[in-house]
Tab-separated table of C-alpha atoms in Angstrom:
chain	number	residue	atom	x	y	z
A	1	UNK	CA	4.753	16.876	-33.827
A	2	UNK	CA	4.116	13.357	-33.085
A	3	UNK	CA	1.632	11.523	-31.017
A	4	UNK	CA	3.251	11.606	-27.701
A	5	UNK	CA	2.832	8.846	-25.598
A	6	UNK	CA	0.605	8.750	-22.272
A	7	UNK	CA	3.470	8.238	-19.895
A	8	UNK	CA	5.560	10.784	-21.823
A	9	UNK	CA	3.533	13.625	-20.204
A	10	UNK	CA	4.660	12.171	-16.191
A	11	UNK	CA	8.326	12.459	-17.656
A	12	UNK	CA	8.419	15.796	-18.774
A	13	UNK	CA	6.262	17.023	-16.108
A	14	UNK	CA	8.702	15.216	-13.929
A	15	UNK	CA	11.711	16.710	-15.123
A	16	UNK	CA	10.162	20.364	-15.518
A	17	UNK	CA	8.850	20.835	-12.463
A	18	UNK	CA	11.914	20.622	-9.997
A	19	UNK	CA	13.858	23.385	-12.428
A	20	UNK	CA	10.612	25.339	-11.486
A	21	UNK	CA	10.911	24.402	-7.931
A	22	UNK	CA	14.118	26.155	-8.204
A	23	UNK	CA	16.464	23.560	-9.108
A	24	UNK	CA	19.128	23.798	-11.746
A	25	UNK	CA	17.612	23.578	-15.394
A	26	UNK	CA	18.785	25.885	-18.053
A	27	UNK	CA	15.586	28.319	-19.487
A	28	UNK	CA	16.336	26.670	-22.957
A	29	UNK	CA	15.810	23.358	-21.808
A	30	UNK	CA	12.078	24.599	-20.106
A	31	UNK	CA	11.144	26.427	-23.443
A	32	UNK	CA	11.546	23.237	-25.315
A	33	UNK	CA	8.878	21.943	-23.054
A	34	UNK	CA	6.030	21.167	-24.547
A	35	UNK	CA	2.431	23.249	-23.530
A	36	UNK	CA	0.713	20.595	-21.748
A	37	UNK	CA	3.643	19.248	-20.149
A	38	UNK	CA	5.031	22.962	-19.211
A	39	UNK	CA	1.342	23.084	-17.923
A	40	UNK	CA	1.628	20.245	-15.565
A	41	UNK	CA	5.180	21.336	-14.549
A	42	UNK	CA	3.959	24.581	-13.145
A	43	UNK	CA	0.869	22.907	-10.987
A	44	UNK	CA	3.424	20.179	-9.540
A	45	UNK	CA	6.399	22.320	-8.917
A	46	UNK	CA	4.123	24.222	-6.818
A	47	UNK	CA	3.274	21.246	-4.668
A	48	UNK	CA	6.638	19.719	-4.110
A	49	UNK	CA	7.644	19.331	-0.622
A	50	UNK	CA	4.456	20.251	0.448
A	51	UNK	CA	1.951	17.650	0.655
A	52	UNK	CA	-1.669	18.859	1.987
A	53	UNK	CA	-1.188	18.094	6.092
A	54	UNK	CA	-5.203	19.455	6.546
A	55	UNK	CA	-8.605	19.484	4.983
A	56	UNK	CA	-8.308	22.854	4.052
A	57	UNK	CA	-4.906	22.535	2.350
A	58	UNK	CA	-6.461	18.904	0.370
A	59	UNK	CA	-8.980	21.010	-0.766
A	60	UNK	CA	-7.072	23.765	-2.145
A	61	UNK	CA	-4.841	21.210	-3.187
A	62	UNK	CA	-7.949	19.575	-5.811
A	63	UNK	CA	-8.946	22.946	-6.875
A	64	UNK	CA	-5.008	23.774	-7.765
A	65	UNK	CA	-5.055	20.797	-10.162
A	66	UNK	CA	-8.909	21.412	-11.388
A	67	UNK	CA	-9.622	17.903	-9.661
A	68	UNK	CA	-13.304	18.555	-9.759
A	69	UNK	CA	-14.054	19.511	-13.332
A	70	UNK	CA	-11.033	17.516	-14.915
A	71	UNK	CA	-10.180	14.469	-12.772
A	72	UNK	CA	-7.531	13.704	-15.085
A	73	UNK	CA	-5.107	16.658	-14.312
A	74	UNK	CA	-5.103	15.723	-10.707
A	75	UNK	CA	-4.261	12.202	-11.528
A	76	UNK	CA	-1.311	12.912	-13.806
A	77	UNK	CA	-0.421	15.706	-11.027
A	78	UNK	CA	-0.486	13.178	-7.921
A	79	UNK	CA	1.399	10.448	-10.474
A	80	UNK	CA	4.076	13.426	-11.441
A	81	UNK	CA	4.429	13.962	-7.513
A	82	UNK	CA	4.563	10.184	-6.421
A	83	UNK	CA	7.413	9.516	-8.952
A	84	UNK	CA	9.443	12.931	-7.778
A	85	UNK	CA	9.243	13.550	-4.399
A	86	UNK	CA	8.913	11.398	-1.752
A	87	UNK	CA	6.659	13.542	0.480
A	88	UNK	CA	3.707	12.115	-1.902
A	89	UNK	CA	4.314	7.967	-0.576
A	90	UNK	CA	1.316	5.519	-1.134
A	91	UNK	CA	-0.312	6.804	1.892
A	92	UNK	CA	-0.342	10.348	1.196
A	93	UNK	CA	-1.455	9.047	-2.047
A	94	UNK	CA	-4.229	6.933	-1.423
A	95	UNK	CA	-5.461	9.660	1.402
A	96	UNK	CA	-5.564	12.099	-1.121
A	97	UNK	CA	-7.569	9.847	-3.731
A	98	UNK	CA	-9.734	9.145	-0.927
A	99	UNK	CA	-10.572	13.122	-0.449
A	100	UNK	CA	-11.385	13.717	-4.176
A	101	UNK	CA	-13.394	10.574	-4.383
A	102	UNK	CA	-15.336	12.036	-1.018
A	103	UNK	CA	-15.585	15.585	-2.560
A	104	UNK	CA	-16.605	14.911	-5.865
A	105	UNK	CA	-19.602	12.896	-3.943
A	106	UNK	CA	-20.875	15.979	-2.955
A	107	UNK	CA	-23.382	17.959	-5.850
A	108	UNK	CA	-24.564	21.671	-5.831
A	109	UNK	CA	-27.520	20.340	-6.685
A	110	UNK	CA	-28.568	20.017	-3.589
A	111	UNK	CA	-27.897	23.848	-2.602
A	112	UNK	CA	-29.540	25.157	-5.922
A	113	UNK	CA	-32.683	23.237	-4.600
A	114	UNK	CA	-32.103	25.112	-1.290
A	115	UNK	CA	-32.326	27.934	-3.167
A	116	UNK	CA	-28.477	29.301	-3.427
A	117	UNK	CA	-27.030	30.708	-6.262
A	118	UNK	CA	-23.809	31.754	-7.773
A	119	UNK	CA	-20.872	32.098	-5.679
A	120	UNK	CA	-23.259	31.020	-2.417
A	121	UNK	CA	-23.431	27.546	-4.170
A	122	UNK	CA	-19.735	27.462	-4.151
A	123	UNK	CA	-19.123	28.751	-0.537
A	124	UNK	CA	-21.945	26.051	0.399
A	125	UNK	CA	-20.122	23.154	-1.555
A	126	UNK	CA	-16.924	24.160	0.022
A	127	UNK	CA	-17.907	23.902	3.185
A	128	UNK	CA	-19.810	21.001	2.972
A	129	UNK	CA	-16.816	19.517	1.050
A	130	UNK	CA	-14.547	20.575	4.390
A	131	UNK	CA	-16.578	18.683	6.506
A	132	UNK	CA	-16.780	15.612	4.727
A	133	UNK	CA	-13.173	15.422	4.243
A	134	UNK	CA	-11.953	16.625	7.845
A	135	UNK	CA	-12.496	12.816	9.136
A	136	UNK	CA	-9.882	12.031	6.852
A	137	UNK	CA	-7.344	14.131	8.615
Protein backbone atom coordinates (compact mmCIF):
# COMPACT_ATOMS: atom_id res chain seq x y z
CA UNK A 1 0.00 0.00 0.00
CA UNK A 2 1.03 3.48 -0.44
CA UNK A 3 2.04 6.22 1.85
CA UNK A 4 -1.24 7.64 2.77
CA UNK A 5 -1.45 11.09 3.29
CA UNK A 6 -1.93 12.90 6.83
CA UNK A 7 -5.33 14.31 6.09
CA UNK A 8 -6.36 11.03 4.43
CA UNK A 9 -6.78 9.44 7.91
CA UNK A 10 -9.69 12.57 9.02
CA UNK A 11 -11.47 11.40 5.69
CA UNK A 12 -11.82 7.93 6.21
CA UNK A 13 -12.33 8.26 9.80
CA UNK A 14 -14.92 10.74 8.74
CA UNK A 15 -16.76 8.68 6.49
CA UNK A 16 -16.48 5.38 8.72
CA UNK A 17 -17.61 6.51 11.67
CA UNK A 18 -21.30 7.70 10.96
CA UNK A 19 -21.98 4.00 9.18
CA UNK A 20 -20.83 2.93 12.76
CA UNK A 21 -23.01 5.43 14.36
CA UNK A 22 -25.65 3.58 12.63
CA UNK A 23 -25.99 5.28 9.46
CA UNK A 24 -26.30 3.64 6.09
CA UNK A 25 -22.85 2.18 4.83
CA UNK A 26 -22.69 -1.18 3.28
CA UNK A 27 -20.21 -3.81 5.56
CA UNK A 28 -18.07 -4.07 2.29
CA UNK A 29 -17.43 -0.59 2.10
CA UNK A 30 -16.21 -0.64 6.20
CA UNK A 31 -13.97 -3.78 5.52
CA UNK A 32 -12.13 -1.90 2.88
CA UNK A 33 -11.27 0.47 5.62
CA UNK A 34 -8.05 0.61 6.40
CA UNK A 35 -6.74 -0.51 10.31
CA UNK A 36 -5.85 2.77 11.59
CA UNK A 37 -8.56 4.54 10.01
CA UNK A 38 -11.24 1.65 11.03
CA UNK A 39 -9.45 2.38 14.43
CA UNK A 40 -10.31 5.98 14.58
CA UNK A 41 -13.82 5.30 13.15
CA UNK A 42 -14.79 3.20 16.09
CA UNK A 43 -13.45 5.88 18.91
CA UNK A 44 -15.38 8.81 16.98
CA UNK A 45 -18.54 7.06 16.10
CA UNK A 46 -18.80 6.53 19.69
CA UNK A 47 -18.67 10.22 20.46
CA UNK A 48 -20.98 11.62 17.88
CA UNK A 49 -23.79 13.57 19.15
CA UNK A 50 -22.46 13.47 22.37
CA UNK A 51 -20.02 16.00 23.25
CA UNK A 52 -18.63 15.79 27.04
CA UNK A 53 -21.35 18.40 28.92
CA UNK A 54 -19.16 17.67 32.50
CA UNK A 55 -15.75 17.10 33.93
CA UNK A 56 -16.37 13.68 34.44
CA UNK A 57 -17.63 12.94 30.91
CA UNK A 58 -14.19 15.27 29.41
CA UNK A 59 -12.30 13.03 31.27
CA UNK A 60 -13.61 9.84 30.15
CA UNK A 61 -13.79 11.45 26.99
CA UNK A 62 -9.42 11.81 26.93
CA UNK A 63 -9.03 8.41 28.26
CA UNK A 64 -11.53 7.02 25.29
CA UNK A 65 -9.10 8.48 22.73
CA UNK A 66 -5.75 7.59 24.90
CA UNK A 67 -5.29 11.53 25.11
CA UNK A 68 -2.79 11.14 27.86
CA UNK A 69 -0.28 8.63 26.57
CA UNK A 70 -0.85 9.44 22.75
CA UNK A 71 -1.91 13.08 22.30
CA UNK A 72 -2.11 12.49 18.76
CA UNK A 73 -5.21 10.13 18.67
CA UNK A 74 -7.22 12.67 20.50
CA UNK A 75 -6.26 15.31 18.08
CA UNK A 76 -7.14 13.42 14.91
CA UNK A 77 -10.36 12.25 17.04
CA UNK A 78 -11.53 15.96 18.02
CA UNK A 79 -10.46 17.01 14.11
CA UNK A 80 -12.65 13.78 12.80
CA UNK A 81 -15.54 15.17 15.15
CA UNK A 82 -15.21 18.99 14.28
CA UNK A 83 -15.45 18.19 10.50
CA UNK A 84 -18.66 15.64 11.11
CA UNK A 85 -20.83 16.73 13.54
CA UNK A 86 -21.63 19.90 14.56
CA UNK A 87 -22.07 19.23 18.31
CA UNK A 88 -18.02 19.52 18.37
CA UNK A 89 -18.07 23.75 17.17
CA UNK A 90 -14.84 25.80 17.99
CA UNK A 91 -15.97 26.23 21.45
CA UNK A 92 -16.56 22.79 22.40
CA UNK A 93 -13.33 22.44 20.70
CA UNK A 94 -11.11 24.76 22.21
CA UNK A 95 -12.82 23.80 25.82
CA UNK A 96 -11.88 20.46 25.28
CA UNK A 97 -8.12 21.30 24.23
CA UNK A 98 -8.14 23.39 27.18
CA UNK A 99 -9.02 20.19 29.57
CA UNK A 100 -6.26 17.93 28.09
CA UNK A 101 -3.76 20.71 28.16
CA UNK A 102 -4.93 21.15 32.12
CA UNK A 103 -4.83 17.32 32.71
CA UNK A 104 -1.81 16.39 31.15
CA UNK A 105 -0.28 19.25 33.63
CA UNK A 106 -0.91 17.10 36.30
CA UNK A 107 2.13 14.13 37.03
CA UNK A 108 1.87 10.96 39.28
CA UNK A 109 4.92 11.90 40.31
CA UNK A 110 3.80 13.73 42.80
CA UNK A 111 1.56 10.80 44.39
CA UNK A 112 4.45 8.16 44.01
CA UNK A 113 6.43 10.67 46.27
CA UNK A 114 3.37 10.58 48.60
CA UNK A 115 3.88 7.22 48.68
CA UNK A 116 0.88 5.66 46.37
CA UNK A 117 1.22 2.99 44.17
CA UNK A 118 -0.44 1.16 41.41
CA UNK A 119 -3.96 1.68 40.77
CA UNK A 120 -4.00 4.33 44.01
CA UNK A 121 -1.74 6.54 41.74
CA UNK A 122 -4.37 6.40 39.14
CA UNK A 123 -7.48 6.97 41.41
CA UNK A 124 -5.25 9.95 42.92
CA UNK A 125 -4.46 11.44 39.36
CA UNK A 126 -8.04 11.13 38.47
CA UNK A 127 -9.26 12.92 40.99
CA UNK A 128 -6.90 15.48 41.08
CA UNK A 129 -7.39 15.68 37.26
CA UNK A 130 -11.44 16.21 38.12
CA UNK A 131 -10.77 19.01 40.10
CA UNK A 132 -8.59 20.86 37.99
CA UNK A 133 -10.81 20.57 35.11
CA UNK A 134 -14.31 21.17 36.91
CA UNK A 135 -13.61 25.16 36.63
CA UNK A 136 -13.81 24.60 33.12
CA UNK A 137 -17.36 23.45 33.23
Amino acid sequence: MSKVHDASLHRWAGLVAPALHGQATSRQYIMTVPKQFQQLSERVAICLGNPPETAESALAFMEHFDGFRQGSQLEEGLQVLACIDPLYNATQMARLREVHATALGISGAVFREQGLVGTDIKKALNAERLTRISSLF
